[in-house]
XYZ file of C-alpha atoms in Angstrom:
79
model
C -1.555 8.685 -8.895
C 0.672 8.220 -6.763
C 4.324 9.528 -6.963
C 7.498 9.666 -4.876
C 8.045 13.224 -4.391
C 3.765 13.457 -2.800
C 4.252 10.104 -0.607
C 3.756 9.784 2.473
C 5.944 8.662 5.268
C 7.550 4.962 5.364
C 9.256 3.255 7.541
C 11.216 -0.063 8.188
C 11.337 -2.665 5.792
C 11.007 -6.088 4.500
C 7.651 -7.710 5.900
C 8.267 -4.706 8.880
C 7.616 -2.093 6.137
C 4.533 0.727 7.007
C 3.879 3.239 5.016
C 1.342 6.294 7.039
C -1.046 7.484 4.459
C -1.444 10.461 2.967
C -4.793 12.728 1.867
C -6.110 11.323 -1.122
C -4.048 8.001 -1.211
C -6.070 5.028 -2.486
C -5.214 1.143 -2.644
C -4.920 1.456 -6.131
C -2.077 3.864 -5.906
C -0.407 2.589 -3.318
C -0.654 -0.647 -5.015
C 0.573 0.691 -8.262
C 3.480 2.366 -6.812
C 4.439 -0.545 -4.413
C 3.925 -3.508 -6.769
C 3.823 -1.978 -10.510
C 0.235 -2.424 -11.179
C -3.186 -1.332 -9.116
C -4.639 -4.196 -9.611
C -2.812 -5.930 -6.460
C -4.516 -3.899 -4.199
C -5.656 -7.224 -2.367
C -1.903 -7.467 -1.768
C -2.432 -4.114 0.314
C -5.996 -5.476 1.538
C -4.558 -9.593 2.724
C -2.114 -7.242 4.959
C -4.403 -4.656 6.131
C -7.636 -6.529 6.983
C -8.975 -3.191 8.301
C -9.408 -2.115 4.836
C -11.234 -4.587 2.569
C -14.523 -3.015 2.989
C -13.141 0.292 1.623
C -14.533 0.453 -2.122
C -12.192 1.053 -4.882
C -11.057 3.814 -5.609
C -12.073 5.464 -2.461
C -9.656 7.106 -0.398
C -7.629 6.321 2.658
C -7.948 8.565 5.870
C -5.316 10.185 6.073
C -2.400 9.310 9.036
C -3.598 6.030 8.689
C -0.547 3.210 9.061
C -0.289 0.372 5.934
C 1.859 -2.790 6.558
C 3.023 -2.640 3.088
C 5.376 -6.075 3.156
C 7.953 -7.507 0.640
C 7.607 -10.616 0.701
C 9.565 -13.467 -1.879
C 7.262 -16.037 -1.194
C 4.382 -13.817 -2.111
C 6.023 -12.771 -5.301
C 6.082 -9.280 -3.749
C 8.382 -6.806 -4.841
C 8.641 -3.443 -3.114
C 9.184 -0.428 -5.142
């Protein structure tokens, strides 16, 4: 899982917010950590197209740049 103090590097914010992955990240944990639960990792996936194919569970390449977006209308909320 996941957990402030082993994330990786973020940046900007709002519906501007990245986040550059880490070894061993993984939708789920992002999506946990960003959003409270892993099951909205399609939230992660509907704003990273690049990554739908990836199964679950699997992990990210590392350096790899997430638009991870809060957005209202969405009922996103950004940890």
């Amino acid at each position: 899982m996941t957990t402030e103090s082993s994330f990786g590097q973020m940046s900007g914010s709002g519906k501007d917010r990245t986040y550059t992955t880490k070894q061993g990240d993984t939708l789920e944990d992002l999506a946990a950590f960003f959003y409270g639960d892993p099951v909205h990792r399609q939230r992660l996936i509907d704003d990273n197209p690049e990554v739908a194919a990836l199964p679950p569970g699997d992990a990210l390449p590392a350096g790899m740049t997430l638009h991870v977006s809060e957005d209202a209308e969405r009922g996103d909320t950004v940890a």
